[in-house]
GROMACS .gro file of C-alpha atoms in nm:
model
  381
    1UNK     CA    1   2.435   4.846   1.278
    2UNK     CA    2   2.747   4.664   1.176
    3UNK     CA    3   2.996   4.865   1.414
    4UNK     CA    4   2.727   4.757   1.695
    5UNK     CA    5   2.752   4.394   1.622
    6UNK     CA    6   3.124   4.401   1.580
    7UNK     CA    7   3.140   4.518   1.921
    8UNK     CA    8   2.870   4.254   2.081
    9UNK     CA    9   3.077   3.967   2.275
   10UNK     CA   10   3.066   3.659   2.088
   11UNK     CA   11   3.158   3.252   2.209
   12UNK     CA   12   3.176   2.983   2.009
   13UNK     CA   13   2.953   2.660   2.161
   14UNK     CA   14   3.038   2.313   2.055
   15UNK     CA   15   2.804   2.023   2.115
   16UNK     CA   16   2.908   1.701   2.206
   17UNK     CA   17   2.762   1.382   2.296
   18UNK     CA   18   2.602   1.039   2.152
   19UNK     CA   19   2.478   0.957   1.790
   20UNK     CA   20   2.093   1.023   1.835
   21UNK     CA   21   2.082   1.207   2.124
   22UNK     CA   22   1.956   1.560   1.994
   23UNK     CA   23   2.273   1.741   1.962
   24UNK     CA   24   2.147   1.906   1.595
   25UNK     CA   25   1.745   1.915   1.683
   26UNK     CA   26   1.881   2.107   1.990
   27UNK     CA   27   2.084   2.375   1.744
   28UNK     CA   28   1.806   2.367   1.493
   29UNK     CA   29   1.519   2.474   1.729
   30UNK     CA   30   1.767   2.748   1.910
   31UNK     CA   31   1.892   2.917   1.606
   32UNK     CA   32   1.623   2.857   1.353
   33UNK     CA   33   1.903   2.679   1.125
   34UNK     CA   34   1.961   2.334   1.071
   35UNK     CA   35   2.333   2.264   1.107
   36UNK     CA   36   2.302   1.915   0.874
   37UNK     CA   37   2.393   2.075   0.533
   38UNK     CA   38   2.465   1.736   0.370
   39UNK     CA   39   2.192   1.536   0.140
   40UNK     CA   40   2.314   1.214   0.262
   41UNK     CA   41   2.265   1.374   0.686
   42UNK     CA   42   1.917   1.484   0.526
   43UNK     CA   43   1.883   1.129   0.408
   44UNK     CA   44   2.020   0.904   0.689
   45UNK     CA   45   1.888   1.118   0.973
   46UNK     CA   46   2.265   1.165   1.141
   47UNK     CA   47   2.518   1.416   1.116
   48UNK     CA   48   2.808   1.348   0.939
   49UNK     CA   49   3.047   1.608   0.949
   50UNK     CA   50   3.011   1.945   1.131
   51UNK     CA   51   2.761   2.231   1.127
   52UNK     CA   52   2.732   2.555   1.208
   53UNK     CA   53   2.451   2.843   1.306
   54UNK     CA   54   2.435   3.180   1.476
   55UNK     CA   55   2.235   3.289   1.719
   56UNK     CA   56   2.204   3.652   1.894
   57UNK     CA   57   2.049   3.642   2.324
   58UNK     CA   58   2.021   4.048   2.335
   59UNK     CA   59   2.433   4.176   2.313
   60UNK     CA   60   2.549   3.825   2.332
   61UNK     CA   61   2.628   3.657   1.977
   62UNK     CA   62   2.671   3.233   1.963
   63UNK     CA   63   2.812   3.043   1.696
   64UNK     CA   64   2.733   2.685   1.741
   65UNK     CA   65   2.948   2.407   1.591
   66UNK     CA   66   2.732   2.089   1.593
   67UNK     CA   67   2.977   1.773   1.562
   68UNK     CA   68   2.835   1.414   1.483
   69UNK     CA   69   2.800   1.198   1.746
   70UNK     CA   70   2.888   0.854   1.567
   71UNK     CA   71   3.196   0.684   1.629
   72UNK     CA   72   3.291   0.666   1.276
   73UNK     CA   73   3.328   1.026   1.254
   74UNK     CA   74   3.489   1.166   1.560
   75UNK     CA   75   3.798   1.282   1.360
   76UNK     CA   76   3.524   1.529   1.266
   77UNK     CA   77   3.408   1.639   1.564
   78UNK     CA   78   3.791   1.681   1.676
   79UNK     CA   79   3.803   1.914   1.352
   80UNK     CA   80   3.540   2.139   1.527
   81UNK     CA   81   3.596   2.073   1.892
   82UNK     CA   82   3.940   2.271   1.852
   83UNK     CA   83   3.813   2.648   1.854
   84UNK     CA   84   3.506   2.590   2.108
   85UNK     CA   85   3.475   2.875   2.384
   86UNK     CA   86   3.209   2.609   2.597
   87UNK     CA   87   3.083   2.271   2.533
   88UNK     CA   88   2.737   2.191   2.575
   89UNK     CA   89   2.746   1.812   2.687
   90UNK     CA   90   2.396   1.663   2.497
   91UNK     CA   91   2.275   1.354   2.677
   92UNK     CA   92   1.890   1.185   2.577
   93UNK     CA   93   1.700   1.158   2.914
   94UNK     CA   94   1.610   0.813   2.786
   95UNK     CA   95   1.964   0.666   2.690
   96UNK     CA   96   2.152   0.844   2.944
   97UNK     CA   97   2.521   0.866   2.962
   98UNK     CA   98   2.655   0.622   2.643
   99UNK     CA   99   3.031   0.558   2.457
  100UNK     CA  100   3.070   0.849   2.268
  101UNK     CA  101   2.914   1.103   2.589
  102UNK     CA  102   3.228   0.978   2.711
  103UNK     CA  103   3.476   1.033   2.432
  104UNK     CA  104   3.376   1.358   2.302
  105UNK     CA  105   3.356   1.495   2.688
  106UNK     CA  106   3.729   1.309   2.715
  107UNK     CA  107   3.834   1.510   2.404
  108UNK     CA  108   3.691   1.846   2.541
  109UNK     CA  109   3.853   1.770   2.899
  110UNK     CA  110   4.218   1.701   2.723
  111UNK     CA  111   4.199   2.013   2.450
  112UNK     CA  112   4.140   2.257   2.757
  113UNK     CA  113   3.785   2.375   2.785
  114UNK     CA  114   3.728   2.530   3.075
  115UNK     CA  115   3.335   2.636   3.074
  116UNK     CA  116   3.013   2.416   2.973
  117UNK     CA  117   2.647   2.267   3.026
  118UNK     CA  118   2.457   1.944   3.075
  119UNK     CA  119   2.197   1.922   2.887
  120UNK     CA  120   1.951   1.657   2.894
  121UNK     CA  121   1.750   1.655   2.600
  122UNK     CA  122   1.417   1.440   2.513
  123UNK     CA  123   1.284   1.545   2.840
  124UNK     CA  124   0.883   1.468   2.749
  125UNK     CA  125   0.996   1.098   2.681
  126UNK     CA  126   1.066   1.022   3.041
  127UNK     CA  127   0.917   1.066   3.387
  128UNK     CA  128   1.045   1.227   3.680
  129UNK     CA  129   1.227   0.921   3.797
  130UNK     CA  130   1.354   0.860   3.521
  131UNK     CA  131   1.508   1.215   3.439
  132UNK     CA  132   1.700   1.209   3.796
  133UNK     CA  133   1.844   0.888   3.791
  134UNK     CA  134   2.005   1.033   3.464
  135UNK     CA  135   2.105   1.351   3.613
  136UNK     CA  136   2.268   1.150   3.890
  137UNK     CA  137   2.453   0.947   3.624
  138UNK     CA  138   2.526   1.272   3.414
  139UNK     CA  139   2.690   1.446   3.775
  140UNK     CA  140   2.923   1.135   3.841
  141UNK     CA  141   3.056   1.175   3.500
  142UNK     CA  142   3.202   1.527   3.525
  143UNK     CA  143   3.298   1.500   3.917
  144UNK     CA  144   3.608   1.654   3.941
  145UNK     CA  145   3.646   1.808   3.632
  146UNK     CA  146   3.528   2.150   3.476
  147UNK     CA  147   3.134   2.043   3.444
  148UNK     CA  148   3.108   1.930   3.822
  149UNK     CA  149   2.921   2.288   3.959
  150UNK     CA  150   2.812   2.303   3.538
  151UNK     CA  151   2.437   2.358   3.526
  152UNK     CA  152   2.220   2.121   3.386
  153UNK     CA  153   1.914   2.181   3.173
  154UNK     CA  154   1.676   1.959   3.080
  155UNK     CA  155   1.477   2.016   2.803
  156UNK     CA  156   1.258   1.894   2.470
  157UNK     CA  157   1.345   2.027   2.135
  158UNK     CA  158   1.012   1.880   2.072
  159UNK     CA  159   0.754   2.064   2.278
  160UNK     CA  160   1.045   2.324   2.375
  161UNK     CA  161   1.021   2.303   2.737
  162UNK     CA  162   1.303   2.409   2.887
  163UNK     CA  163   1.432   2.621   2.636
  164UNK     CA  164   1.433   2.944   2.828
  165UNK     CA  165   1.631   2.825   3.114
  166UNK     CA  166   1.941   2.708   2.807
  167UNK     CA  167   1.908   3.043   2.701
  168UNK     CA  168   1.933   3.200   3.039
  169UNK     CA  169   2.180   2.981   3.162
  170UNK     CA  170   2.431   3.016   2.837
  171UNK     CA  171   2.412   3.398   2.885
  172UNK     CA  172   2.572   3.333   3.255
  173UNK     CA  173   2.854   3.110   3.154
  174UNK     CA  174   2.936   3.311   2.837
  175UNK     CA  175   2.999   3.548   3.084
  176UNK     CA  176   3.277   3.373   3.249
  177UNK     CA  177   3.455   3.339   2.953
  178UNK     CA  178   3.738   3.533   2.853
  179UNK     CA  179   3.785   3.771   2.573
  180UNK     CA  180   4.074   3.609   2.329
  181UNK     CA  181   4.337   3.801   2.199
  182UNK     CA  182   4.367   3.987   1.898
  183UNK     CA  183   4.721   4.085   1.990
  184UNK     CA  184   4.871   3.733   1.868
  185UNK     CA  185   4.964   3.674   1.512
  186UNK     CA  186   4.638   3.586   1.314
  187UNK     CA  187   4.568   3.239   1.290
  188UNK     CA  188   4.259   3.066   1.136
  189UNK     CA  189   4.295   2.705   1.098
  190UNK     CA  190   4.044   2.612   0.775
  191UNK     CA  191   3.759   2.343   0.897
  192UNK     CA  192   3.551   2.410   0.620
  193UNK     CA  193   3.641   2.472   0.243
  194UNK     CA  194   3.413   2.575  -0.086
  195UNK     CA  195   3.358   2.750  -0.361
  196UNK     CA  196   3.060   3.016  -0.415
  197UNK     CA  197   2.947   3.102  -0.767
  198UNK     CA  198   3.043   3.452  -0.869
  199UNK     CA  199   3.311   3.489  -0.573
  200UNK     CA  200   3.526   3.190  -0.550
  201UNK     CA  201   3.739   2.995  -0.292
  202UNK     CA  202   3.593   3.074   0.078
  203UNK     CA  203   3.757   2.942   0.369
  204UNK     CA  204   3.588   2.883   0.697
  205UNK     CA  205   3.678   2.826   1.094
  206UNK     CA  206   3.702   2.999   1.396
  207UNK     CA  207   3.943   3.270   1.434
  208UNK     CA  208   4.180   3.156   1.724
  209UNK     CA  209   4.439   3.485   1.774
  210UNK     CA  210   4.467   3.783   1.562
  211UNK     CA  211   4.233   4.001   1.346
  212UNK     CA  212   4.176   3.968   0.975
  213UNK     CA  213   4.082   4.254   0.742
  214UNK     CA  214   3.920   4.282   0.423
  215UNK     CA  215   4.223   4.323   0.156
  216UNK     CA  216   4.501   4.185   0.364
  217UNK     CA  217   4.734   3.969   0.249
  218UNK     CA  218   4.751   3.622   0.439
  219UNK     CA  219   5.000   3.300   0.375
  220UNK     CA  220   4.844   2.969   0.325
  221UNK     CA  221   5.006   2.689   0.509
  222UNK     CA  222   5.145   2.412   0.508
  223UNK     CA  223   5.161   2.521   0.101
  224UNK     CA  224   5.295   2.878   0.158
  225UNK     CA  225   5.062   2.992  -0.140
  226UNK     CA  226   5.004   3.358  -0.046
  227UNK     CA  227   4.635   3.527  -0.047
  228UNK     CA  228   4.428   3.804  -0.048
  229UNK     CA  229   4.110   3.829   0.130
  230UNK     CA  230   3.822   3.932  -0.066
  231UNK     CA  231   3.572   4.000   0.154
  232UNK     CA  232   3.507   3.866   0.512
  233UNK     CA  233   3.163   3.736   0.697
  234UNK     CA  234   3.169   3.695   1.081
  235UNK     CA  235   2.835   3.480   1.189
  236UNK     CA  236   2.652   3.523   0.839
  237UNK     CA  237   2.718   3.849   0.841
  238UNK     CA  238   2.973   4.077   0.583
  239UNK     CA  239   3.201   4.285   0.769
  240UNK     CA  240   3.493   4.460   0.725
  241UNK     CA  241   3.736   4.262   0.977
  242UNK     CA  242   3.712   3.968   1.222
  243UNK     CA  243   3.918   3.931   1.548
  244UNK     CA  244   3.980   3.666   1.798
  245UNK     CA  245   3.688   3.434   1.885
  246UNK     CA  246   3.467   3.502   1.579
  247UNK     CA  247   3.336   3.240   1.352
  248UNK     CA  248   3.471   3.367   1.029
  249UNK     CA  249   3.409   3.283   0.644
  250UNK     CA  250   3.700   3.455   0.423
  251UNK     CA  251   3.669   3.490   0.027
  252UNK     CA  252   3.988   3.406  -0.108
  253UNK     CA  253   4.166   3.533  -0.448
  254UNK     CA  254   4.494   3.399  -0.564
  255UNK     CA  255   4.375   3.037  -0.448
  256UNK     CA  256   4.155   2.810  -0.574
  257UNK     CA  257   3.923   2.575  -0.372
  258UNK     CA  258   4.079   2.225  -0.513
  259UNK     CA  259   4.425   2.383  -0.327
  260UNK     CA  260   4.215   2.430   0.003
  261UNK     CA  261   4.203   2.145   0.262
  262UNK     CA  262   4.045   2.099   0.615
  263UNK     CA  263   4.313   2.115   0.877
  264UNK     CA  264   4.511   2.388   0.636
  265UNK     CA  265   4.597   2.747   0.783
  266UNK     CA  266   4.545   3.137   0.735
  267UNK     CA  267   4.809   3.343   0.895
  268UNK     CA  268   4.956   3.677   0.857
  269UNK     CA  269   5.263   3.622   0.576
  270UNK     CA  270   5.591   3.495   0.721
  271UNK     CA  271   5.473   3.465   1.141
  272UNK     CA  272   5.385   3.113   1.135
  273UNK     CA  273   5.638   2.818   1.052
  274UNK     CA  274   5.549   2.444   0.953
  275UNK     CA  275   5.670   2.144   1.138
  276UNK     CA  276   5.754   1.772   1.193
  277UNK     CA  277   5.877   1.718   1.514
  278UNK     CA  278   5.755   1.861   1.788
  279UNK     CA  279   5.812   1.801   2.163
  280UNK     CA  280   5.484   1.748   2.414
  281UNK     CA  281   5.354   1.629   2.716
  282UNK     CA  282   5.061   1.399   2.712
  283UNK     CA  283   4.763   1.256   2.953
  284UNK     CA  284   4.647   0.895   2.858
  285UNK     CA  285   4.325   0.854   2.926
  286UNK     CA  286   4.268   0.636   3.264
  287UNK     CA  287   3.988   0.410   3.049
  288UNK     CA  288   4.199   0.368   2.713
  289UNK     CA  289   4.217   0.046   2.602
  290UNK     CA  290   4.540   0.094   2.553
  291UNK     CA  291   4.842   0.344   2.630
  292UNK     CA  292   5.137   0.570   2.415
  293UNK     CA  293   5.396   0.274   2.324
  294UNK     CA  294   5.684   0.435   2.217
  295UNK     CA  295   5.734   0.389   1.818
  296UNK     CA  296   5.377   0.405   1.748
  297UNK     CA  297   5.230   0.492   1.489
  298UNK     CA  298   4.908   0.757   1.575
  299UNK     CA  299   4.604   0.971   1.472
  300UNK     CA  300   4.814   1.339   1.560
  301UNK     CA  301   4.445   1.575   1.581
  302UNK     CA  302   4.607   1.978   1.609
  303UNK     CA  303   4.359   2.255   1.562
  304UNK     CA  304   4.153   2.143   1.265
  305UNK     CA  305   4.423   1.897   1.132
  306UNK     CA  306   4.450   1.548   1.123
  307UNK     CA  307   4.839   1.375   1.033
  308UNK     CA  308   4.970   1.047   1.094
  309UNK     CA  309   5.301   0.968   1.258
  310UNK     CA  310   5.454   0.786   1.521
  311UNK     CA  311   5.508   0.858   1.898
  312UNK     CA  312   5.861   0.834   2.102
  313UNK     CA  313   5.825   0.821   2.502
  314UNK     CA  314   6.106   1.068   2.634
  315UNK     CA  315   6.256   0.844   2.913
  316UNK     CA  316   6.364   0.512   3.034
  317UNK     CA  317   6.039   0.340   2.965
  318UNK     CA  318   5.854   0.214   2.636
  319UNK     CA  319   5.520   0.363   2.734
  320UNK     CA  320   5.290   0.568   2.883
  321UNK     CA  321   5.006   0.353   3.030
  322UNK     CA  322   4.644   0.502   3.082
  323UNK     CA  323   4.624   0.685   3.331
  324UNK     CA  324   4.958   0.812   3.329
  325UNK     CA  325   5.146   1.151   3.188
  326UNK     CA  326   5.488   1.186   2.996
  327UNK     CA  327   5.698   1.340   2.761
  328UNK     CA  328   5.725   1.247   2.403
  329UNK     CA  329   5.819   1.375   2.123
  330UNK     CA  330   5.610   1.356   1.775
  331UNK     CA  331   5.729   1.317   1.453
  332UNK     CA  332   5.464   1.342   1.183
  333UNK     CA  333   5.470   1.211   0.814
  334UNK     CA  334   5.321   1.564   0.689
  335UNK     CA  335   5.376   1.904   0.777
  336UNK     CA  336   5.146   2.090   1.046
  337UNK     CA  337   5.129   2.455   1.191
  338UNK     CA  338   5.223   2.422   1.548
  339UNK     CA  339   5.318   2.685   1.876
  340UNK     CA  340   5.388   2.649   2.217
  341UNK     CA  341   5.117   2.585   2.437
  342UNK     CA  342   4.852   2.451   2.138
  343UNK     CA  343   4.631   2.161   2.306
  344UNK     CA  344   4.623   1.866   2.064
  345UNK     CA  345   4.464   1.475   2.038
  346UNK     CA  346   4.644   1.167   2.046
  347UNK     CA  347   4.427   0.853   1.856
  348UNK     CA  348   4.576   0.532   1.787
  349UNK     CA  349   4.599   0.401   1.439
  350UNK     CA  350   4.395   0.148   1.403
  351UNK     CA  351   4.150   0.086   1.510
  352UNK     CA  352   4.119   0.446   1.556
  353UNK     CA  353   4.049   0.548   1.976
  354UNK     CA  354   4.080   0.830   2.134
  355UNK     CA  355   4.405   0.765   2.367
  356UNK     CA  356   4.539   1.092   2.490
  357UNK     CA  357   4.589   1.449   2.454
  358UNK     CA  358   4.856   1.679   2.510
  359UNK     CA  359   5.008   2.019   2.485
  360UNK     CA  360   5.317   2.120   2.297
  361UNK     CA  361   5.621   2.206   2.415
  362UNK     CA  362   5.861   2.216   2.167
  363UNK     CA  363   5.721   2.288   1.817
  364UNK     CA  364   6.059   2.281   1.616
  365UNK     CA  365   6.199   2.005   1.790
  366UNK     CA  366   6.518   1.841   1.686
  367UNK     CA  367   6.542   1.435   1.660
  368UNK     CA  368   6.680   1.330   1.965
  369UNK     CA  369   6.879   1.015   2.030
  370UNK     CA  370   6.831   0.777   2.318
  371UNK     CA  371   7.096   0.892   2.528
  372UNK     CA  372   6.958   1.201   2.511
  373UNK     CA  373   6.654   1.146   2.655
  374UNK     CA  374   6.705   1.184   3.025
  375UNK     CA  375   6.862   1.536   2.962
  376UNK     CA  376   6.581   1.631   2.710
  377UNK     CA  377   6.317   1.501   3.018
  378UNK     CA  378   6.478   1.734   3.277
  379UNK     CA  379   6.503   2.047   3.001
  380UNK     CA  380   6.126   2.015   2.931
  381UNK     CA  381   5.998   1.970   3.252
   0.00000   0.00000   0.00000
């Protein structure tokens, strides 16, 4: 019944790793649904931007967002990575650990998730020897961070060996995840935008605080245009609301899809303010190429959007190498939803690389001068 899967805990799994290593053939033999939607993935044989399927393991319901694993399109993946409840880290038993296994696991590490898996896919195209050496690799990349006691699975979307023991072991950490809130203003940052013949403009993403309901009004932003909600579906399925944690399409009136972007958001009307400047403190990442030079101008990657602006180091020095943490403060050329506390990506410019991640502070930050600075430092901290 609807009221019984309403009620059924639900987590939202991202994948991550390499072009090529399995990451959709993994979601497509789980779910039954292949998460490349585009002719030109269909074509090429890659995934392009993200995808998404449902699947139910007894009173446990998973949306999967599958994110490409080329380098070209990790501001995509970051557009998906945002909402995800536990990453499943792909690696192919015979490529083992490559560039983008390390990015997108970076990424994950920097926006905050706290539960995952290994798994090592393309099992039946190695031997034994093979598949340990790999696990071995696979364990020295997480050590010390939330994957190091994370199961691994190996498996073959081919033959399906292996497939069981995902199952069984996604059904433990689900369990260690906790419920999110729908006391918090809603929120639903748009990832996915389109229109459906005979209903109009639906908006997708994953519901990060609050509870929407069929007929309530929401407010569009950065635009302000305000909304009604048509009719809701939570995992492919039409329901009357959607809380916290739930994958969630919404059918829009009073908006029309050429007005919707990715990285746009759904809130209740008048809780949620736009922004330029905010105030944060960052992590470079120890194997950047390079680190936060003050008066940079970045790739700013918050909840589903992606703005370009430039960086100031709060402080006496001009940068914040890799490896190192600091306080800066962002100021971005458009405006973006932000709160206290929201996880975000730093990439540089061009060419574009992942360089650090952050949290805010500060989301209505005033311009501050140099002299203020040192004062600023010691308020924030």
């Amino acid at each position: 019944s609807t009221k019984y899967f309403l009620s059924m805990p639900s987590i939202i799994v991202g994948t991550a790793g390499h072009i090529d290593h399995g990451k959709s053939a993994l979601v497509r033999v789980l779910t039954g649904t292949d998460p490349d939607r585009l002719p030109e993935e269909k074509k090429r044989g890659i995934t392009i931007d993200l995808g998404f399927a449902d699947l139910e393991l007894g009173d446990l319901r998973i949306g999967f967002v599958d994110v490409p694993g080329h380098e070209r399109f990790v501001k995509n993946m970051l557009a998906g990575a945002h909402g995800i409840d536990v990453l499943a880290l792909v690696i192919a038993s015979d490529e083992g650990v490559m560039p983008q296994t390390r990015e997108h696991f970076d990424i994950c590490k920097l926006l905050g998730v706290k539960q995952g898996i290994i798994v090592l896919t393309k099992q039946d195209l190695v031997d034994a020897e093979m598949l340990s050496l790999v696990e071995e690799e696979a364990r020295e990349l997480v050590k010390g961070s939330f994957l190091e006691t994370a199961p691994i699975v190996a498996l073959s979307s081919r033959t399906g060996a292996g497939l069981e023991g995902l199952k069984g072991n996604l059904k433990q950490v689900a369990a260690k995840v906790p419920a999110r809130s729908s006391d918090y203003v809603t929120r639903l940052p748009i990832d996915r935008a389109f229109s459906m013949k005979g209903f109009g403009a639906v908006a997708t993403g994953t519901l990060i605080s609050g509870e929407i309901t069929e007929a309530s009004e929401l407010e569009l932003l950065p635009t302000g245009i305000n909304v009604r909600v048509r009719g809701i579906q939570v995992h492919g399925k039409s329901v009357q609301s959607a809380v916290a944690g739930q994958r969630t399409a919404v059918n829009l009136a009073g908006v029309d899809v050429a007005q919707l972007e990715r990285g746009m958001v759904l809130a209740e009307p008048r809780t949620l303010k736009t922004t330029q400047i905010i105030d944060a403190k960052i992590d470079a990442l120890p194997l950047a190429s390079r680190g936060v030079r003050s008066r940079a101008r970045v790739r700013l990657h918050l909840g589903a959007a992606e703005v370009l602006g430039r960086v100031r180091v709060i402080g006496d020095r001009g940068e914040i190498a890799p490896g190192e943490s600091g306080l800066v403060q962002l100021r971005v050329e458009l405006p973006v939803v932000a709160t206290h506390g929201d996880r975000f990506i730093i990439r540089s410019y061009s060419p574009a690389e992942t360089i650090a991640g952050g949290v805010v502070l500060d989301p209505f930050a005033t311009k501050h001068r140099a002299r203020e600075f040192d004062e600023i430092k010691t308020s924030l901290w």
